[in-house]
mmCIF file of C-alpha atoms in Angstrom:
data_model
loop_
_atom_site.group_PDB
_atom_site.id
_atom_site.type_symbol
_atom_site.label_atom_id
_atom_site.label_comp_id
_atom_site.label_asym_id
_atom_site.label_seq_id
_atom_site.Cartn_x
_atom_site.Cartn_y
_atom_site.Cartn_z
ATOM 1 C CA UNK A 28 190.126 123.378 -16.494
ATOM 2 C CA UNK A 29 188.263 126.473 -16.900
ATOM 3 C CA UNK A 30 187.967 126.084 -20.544
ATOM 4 C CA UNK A 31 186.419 122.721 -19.614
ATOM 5 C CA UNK A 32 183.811 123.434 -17.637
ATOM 6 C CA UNK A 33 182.959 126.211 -20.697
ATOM 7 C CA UNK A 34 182.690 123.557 -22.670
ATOM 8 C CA UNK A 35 180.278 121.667 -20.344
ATOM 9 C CA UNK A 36 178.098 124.526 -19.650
ATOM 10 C CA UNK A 37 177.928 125.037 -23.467
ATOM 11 C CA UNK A 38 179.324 128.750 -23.832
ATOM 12 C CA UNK A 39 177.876 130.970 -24.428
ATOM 13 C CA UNK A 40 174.888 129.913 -23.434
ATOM 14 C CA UNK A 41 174.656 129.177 -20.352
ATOM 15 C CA UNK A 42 172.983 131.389 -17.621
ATOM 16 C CA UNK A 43 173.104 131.345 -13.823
ATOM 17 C CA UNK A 44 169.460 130.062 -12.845
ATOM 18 C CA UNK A 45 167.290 132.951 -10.465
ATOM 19 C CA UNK A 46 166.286 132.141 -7.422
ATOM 20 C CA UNK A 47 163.867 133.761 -4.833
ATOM 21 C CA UNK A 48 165.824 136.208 -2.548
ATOM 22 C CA UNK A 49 162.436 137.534 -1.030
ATOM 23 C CA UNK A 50 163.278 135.703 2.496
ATOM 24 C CA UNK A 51 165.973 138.178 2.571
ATOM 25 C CA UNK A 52 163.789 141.253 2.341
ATOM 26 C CA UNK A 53 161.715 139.282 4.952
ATOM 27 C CA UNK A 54 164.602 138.984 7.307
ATOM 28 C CA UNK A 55 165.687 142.229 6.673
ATOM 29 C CA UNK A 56 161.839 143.809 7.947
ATOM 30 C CA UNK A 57 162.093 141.447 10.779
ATOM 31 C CA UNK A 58 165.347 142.239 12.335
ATOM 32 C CA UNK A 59 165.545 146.228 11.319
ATOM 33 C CA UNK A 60 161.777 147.094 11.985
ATOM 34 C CA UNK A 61 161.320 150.044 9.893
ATOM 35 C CA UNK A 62 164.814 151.076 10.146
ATOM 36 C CA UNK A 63 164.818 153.850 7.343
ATOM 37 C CA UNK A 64 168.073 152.476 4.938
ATOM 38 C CA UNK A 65 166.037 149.319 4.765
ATOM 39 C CA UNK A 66 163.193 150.766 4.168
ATOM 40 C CA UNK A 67 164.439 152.854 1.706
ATOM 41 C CA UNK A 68 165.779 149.583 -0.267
ATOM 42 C CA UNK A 69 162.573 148.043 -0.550
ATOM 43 C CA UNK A 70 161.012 151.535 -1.821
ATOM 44 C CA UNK A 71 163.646 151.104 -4.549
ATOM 45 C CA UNK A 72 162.926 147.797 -5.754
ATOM 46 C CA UNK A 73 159.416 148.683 -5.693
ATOM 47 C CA UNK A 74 159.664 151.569 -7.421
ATOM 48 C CA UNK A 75 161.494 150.008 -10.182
ATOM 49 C CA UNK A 76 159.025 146.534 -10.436
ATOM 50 C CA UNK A 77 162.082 144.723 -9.257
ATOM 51 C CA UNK A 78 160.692 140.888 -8.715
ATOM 52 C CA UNK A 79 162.630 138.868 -6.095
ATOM 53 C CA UNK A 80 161.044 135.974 -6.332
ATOM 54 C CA UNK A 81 162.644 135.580 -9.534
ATOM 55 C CA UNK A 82 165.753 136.975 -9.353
ATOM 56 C CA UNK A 83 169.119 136.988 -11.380
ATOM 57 C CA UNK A 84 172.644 138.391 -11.707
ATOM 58 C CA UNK A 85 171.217 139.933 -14.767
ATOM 59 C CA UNK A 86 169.232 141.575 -12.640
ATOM 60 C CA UNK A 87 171.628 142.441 -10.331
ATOM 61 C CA UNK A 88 173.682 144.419 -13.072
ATOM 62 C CA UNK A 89 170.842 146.505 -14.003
ATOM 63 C CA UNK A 90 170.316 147.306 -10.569
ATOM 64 C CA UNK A 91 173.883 148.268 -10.673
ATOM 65 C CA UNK A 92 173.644 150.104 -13.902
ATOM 66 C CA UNK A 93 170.258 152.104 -12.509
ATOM 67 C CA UNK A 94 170.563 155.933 -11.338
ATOM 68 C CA UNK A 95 167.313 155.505 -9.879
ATOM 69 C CA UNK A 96 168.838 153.106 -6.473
ATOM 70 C CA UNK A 97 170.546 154.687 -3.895
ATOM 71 C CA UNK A 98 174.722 152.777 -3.333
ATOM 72 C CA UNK A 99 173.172 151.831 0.025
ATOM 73 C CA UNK A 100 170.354 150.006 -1.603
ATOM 74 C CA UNK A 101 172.837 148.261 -4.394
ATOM 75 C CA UNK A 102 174.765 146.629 -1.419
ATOM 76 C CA UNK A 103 172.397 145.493 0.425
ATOM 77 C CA UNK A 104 170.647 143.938 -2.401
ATOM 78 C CA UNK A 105 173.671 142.685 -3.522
ATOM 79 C CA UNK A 106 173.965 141.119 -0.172
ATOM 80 C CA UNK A 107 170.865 139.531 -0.570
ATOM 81 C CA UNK A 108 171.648 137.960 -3.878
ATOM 82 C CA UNK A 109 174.828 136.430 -2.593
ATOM 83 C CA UNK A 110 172.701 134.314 0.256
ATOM 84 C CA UNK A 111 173.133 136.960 3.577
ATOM 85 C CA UNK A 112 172.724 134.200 6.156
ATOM 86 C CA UNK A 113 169.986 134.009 8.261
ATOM 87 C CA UNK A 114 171.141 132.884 11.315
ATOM 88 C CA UNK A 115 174.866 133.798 11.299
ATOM 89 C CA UNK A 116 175.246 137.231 9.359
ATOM 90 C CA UNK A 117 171.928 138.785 9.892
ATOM 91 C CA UNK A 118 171.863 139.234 13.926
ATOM 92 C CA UNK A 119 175.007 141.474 13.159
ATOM 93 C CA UNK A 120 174.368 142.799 9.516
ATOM 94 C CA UNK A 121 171.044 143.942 10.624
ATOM 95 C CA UNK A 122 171.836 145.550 14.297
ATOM 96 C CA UNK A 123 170.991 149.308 14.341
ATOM 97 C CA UNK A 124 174.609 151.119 15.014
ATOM 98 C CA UNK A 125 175.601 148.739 11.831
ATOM 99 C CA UNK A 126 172.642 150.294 9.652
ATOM 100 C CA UNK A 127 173.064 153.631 11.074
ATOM 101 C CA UNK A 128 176.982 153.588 9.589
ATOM 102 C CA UNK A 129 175.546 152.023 6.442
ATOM 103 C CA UNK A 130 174.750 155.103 4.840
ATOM 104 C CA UNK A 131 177.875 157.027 5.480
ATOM 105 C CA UNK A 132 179.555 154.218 4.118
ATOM 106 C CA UNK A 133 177.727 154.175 1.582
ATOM 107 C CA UNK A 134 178.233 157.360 0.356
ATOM 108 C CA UNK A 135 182.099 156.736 0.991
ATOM 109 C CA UNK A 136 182.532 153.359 -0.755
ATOM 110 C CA UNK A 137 180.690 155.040 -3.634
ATOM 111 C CA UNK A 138 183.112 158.239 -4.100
ATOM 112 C CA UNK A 139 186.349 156.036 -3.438
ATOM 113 C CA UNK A 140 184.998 153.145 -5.970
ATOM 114 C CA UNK A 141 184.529 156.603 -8.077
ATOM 115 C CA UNK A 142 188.016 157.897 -7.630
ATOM 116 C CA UNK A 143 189.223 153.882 -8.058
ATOM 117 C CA UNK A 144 188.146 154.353 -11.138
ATOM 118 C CA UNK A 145 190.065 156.823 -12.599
ATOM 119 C CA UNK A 146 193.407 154.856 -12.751
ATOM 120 C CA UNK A 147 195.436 155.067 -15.384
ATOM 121 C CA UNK A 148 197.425 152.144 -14.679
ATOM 122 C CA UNK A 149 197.064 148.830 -13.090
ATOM 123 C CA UNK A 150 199.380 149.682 -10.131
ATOM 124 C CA UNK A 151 197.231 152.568 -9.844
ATOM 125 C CA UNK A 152 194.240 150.977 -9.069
ATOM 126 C CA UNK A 153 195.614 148.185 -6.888
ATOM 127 C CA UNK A 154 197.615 150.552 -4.760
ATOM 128 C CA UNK A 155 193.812 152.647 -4.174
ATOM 129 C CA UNK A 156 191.823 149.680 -3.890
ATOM 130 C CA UNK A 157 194.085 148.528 -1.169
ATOM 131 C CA UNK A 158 192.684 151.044 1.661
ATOM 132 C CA UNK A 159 188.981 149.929 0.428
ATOM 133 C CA UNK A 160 189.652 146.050 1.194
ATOM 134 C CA UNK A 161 191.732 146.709 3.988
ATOM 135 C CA UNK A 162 188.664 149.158 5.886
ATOM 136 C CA UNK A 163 185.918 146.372 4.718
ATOM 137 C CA UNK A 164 188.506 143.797 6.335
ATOM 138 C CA UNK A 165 189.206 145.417 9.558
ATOM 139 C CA UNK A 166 187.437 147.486 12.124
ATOM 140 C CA UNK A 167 190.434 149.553 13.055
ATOM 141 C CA UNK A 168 191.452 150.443 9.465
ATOM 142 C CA UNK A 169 189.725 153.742 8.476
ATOM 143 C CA UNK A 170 188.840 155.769 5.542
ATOM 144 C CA UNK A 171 188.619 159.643 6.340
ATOM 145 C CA UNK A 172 188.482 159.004 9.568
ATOM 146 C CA UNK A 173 185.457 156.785 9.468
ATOM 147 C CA UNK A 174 185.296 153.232 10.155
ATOM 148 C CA UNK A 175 183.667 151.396 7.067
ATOM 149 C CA UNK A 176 183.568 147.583 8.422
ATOM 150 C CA UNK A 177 180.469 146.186 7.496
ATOM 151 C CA UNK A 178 179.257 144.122 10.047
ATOM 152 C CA UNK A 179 178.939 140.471 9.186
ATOM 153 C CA UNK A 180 180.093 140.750 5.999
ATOM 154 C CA UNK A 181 183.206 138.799 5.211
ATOM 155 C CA UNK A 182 185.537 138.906 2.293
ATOM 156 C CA UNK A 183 183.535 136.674 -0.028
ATOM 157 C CA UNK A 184 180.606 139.429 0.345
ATOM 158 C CA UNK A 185 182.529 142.369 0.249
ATOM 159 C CA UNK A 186 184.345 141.478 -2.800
ATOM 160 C CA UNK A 187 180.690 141.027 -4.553
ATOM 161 C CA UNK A 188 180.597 144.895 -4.549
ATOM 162 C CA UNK A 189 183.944 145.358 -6.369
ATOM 163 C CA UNK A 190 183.061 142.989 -9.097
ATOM 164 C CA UNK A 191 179.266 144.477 -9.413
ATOM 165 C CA UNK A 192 180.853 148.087 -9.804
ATOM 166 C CA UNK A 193 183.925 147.752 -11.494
ATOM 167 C CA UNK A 194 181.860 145.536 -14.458
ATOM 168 C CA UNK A 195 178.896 148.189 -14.299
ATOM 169 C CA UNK A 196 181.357 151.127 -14.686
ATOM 170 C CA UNK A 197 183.786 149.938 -17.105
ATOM 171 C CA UNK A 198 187.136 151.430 -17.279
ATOM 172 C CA UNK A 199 190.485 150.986 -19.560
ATOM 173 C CA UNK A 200 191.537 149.072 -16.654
ATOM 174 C CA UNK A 201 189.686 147.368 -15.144
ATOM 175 C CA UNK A 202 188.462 145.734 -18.228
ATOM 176 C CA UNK A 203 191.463 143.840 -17.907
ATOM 177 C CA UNK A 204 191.903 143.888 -14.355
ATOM 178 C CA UNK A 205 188.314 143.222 -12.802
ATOM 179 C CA UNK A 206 188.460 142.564 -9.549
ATOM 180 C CA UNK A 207 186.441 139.639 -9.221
ATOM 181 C CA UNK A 208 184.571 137.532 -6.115
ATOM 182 C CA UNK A 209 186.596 136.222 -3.419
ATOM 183 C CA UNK A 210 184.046 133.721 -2.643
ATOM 184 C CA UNK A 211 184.415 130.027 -1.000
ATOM 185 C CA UNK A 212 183.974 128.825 -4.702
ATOM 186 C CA UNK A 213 185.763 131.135 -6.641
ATOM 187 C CA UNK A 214 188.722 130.304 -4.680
ATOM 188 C CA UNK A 215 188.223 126.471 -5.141
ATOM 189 C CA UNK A 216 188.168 126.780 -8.973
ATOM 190 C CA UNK A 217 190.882 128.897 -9.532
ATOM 191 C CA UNK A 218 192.823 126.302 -7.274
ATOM 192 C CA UNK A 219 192.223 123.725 -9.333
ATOM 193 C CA UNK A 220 192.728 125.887 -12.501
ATOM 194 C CA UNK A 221 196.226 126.787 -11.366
ATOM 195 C CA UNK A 222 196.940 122.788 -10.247
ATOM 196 C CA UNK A 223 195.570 121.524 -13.574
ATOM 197 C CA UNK A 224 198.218 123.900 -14.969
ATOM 198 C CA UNK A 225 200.639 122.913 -12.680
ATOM 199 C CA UNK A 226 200.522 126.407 -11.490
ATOM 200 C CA UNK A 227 202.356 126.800 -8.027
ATOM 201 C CA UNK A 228 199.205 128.191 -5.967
ATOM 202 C CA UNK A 229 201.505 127.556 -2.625
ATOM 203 C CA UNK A 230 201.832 131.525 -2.092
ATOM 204 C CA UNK A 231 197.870 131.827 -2.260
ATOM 205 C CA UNK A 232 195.705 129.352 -0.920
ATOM 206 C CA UNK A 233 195.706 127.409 2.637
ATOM 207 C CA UNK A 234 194.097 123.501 1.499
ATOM 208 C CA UNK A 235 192.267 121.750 4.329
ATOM 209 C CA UNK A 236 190.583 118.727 4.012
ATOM 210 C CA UNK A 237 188.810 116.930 6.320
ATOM 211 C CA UNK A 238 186.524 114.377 5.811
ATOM 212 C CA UNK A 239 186.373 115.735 2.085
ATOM 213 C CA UNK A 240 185.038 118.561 3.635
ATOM 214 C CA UNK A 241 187.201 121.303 1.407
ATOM 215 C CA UNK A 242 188.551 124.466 2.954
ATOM 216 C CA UNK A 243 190.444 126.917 0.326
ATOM 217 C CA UNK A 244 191.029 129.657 1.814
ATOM 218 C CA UNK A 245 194.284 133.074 1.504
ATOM 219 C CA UNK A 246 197.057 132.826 2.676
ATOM 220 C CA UNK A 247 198.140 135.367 5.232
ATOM 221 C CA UNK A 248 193.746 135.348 5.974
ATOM 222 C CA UNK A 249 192.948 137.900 8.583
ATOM 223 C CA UNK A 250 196.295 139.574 7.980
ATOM 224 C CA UNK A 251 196.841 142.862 5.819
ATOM 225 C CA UNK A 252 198.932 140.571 3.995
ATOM 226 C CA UNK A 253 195.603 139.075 2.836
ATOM 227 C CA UNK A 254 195.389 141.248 0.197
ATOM 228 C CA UNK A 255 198.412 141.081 -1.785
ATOM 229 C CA UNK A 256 197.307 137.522 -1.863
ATOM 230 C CA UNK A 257 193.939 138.633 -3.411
ATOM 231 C CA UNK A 258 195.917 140.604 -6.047
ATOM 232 C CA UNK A 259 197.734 137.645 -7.366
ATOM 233 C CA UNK A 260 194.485 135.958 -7.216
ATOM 234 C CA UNK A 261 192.962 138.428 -9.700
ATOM 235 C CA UNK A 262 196.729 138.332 -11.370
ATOM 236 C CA UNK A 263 196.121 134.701 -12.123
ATOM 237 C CA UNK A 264 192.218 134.652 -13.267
ATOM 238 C CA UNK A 265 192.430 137.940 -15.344
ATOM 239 C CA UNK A 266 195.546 136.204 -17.279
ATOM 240 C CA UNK A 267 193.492 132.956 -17.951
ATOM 241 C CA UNK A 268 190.980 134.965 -19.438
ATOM 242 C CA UNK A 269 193.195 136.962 -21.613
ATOM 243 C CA UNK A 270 194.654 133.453 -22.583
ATOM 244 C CA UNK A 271 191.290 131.790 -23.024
ATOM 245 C CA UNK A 272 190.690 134.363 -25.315
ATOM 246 C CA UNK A 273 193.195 133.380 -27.503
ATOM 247 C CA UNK A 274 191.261 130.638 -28.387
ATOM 248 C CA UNK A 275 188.732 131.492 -31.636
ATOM 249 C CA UNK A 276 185.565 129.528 -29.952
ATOM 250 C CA UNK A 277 185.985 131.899 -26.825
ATOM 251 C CA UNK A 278 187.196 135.509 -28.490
ATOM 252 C CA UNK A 279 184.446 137.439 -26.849
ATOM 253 C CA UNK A 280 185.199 135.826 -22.758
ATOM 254 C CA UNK A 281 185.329 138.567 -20.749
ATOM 255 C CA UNK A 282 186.513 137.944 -17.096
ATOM 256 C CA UNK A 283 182.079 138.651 -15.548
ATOM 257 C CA UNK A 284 180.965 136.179 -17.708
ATOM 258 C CA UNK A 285 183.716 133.701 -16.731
ATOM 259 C CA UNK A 286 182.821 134.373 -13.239
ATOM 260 C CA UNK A 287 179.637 133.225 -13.943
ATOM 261 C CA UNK A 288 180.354 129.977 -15.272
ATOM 262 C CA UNK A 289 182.950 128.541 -12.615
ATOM 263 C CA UNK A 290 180.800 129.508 -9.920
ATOM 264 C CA UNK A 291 178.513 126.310 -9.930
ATOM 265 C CA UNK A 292 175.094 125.705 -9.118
ATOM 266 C CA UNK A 293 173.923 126.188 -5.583
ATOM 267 C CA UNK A 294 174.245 122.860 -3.343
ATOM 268 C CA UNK A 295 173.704 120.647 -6.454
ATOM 269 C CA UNK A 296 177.141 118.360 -5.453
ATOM 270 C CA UNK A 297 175.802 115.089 -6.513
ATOM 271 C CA UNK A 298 175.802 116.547 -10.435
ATOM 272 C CA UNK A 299 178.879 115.447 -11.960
ATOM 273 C CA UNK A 300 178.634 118.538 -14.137
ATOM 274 C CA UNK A 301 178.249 120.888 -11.673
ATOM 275 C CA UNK A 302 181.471 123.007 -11.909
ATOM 276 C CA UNK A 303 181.563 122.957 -7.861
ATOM 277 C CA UNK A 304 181.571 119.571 -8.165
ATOM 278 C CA UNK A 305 184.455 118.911 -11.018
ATOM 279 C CA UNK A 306 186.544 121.556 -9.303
ATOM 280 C CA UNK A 307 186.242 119.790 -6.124
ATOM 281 C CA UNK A 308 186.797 116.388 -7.048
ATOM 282 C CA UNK A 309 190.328 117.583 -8.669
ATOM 283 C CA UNK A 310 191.603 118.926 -5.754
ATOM 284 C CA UNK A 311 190.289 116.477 -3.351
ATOM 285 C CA UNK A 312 191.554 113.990 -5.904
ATOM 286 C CA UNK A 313 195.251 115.288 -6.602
ATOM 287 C CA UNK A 314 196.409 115.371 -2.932
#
């Protein structure tokens, strides 16, 4: 299916459309005040002539690529971009103890993603990342003694950090391991990736569907087993890229840009070729 929906979109061509995360700065002034990590994010997009009201995952990789934003200000930017919500996320995301850990962990995530980096083997870097998931995951897991939970931030925003580092800071491995999104779409069109290839997805996702209201979520979620789940999640898409690859019209598919085109356009469900939509449909339409 993937190579489908490449097809569709026209590779390589297509581009994810930007959109205007300003409300998010807005929230962010409203809720935090002039809380001084917040603060300290909006200095660097302004320093740097970073537009929101137009903004893309282009721009979010140069904002990961820059050595002019602080790690604190790439994840909460980051947050931004992958729609922080308003009502639900925010009250917690933005409380002060939360921001006032933010920078420590920070400055943690940073030096472990660092370290992460330095595998020399797959194994390597799964067995590191491990701890990393596991802290973001769960409030009584800790790094160095320090408790690294974001709060309000789930595994589909969490997971936005791996991808954004590991693709800005390239290594052997995990140019053919990225570790990519975990997000409620991500995991709906590698479901019906590994069902169109008769695939048995039985030891990774949960289906629920009610009312054709589709829920595809880990097995084992809100488990430390939840993880080893997420590794034969990346297992799977990282091997359909290498296999897509294969394929002449797709020899330069790396596993970002792939990412990119299965993730769909926003709440645009009524457009038959909106990847969200095909992947969907498949599922809803093969139970």
């Amino acid at each position: 299916m993937f190579e489908n929906i490449l097809d569709i979109l026209k590779y390589p061509d297509y581009k994810q459309k930007a959109f205007n995360i300003d409300p998010y700065k807005t929230t962010a002034i409203k809720r935090a005040g002039n809380h001084d990590i917040i603060k300290s994010t909006i200095s660097d997009i302004e320093n740097n002539n970073i537009s929101l009201k137009s903004f893309d995952r282009i721009r979010l990789v140069d904002i990961w690529k820059s050595e002019t934003f602080s790690f604190s200000s790439k994840i909460i930017v980051t947050f931004w971009w992958g729609g922080l919500s308003h009502n639900n996320q925010a009250p917690l995301f933005y409380k002060s103890d939360n921001l006032n850990s933010l920078k420590l962990t920070s400055e943690i995530l940073e030096q472990y993603f660092k370290n992460i980096n330095t595998s020399k083997t797959k194994d390597e870097l799964v067995a590191q990342l491990k701890d990393i998931y596991q802290a973001l995951k769960f409030k009584n897991k800790k790094i160095d003694n320090h408790v690294i939970k974001i709060s309000g931030i789930n595994t589909s925003f969490f997971t936005k950090l791996f991808q954004f580092y590991f693709y800005t800071n390239p290594s052997e491995i995990s140019n053919r391991f990225l570790p990519i999104i975990a997000d409620k779409w991500s995991r709906i069109a590698v479901l019906a990736d590994m069902m169109n290839n008769g695939y048995n997805y039985s030891s990774v996702f949960n289906i629920r569907n009610n009312k054709n209201e589709l829920d595809v979520s880990f097995k084992h979620a809100n488990t430390v087993k939840e993880y080893d789940v997420y590794i034969l999640f990346l297992d799977y898409y990282n091997q359909r890229v290498e296999n897509i690859k294969m394929i002449n019209r797709y020899c330069n598919l790396d596993a970002f840009t792939l990412e990119e085109y299965i993730f769909g356009e926003g709440r645009k469900m009524y457009d038959t070729n909106n990847p969200r939509r095909i992947f969907t449909d498949s599922i809803i339409n093969s139970k």
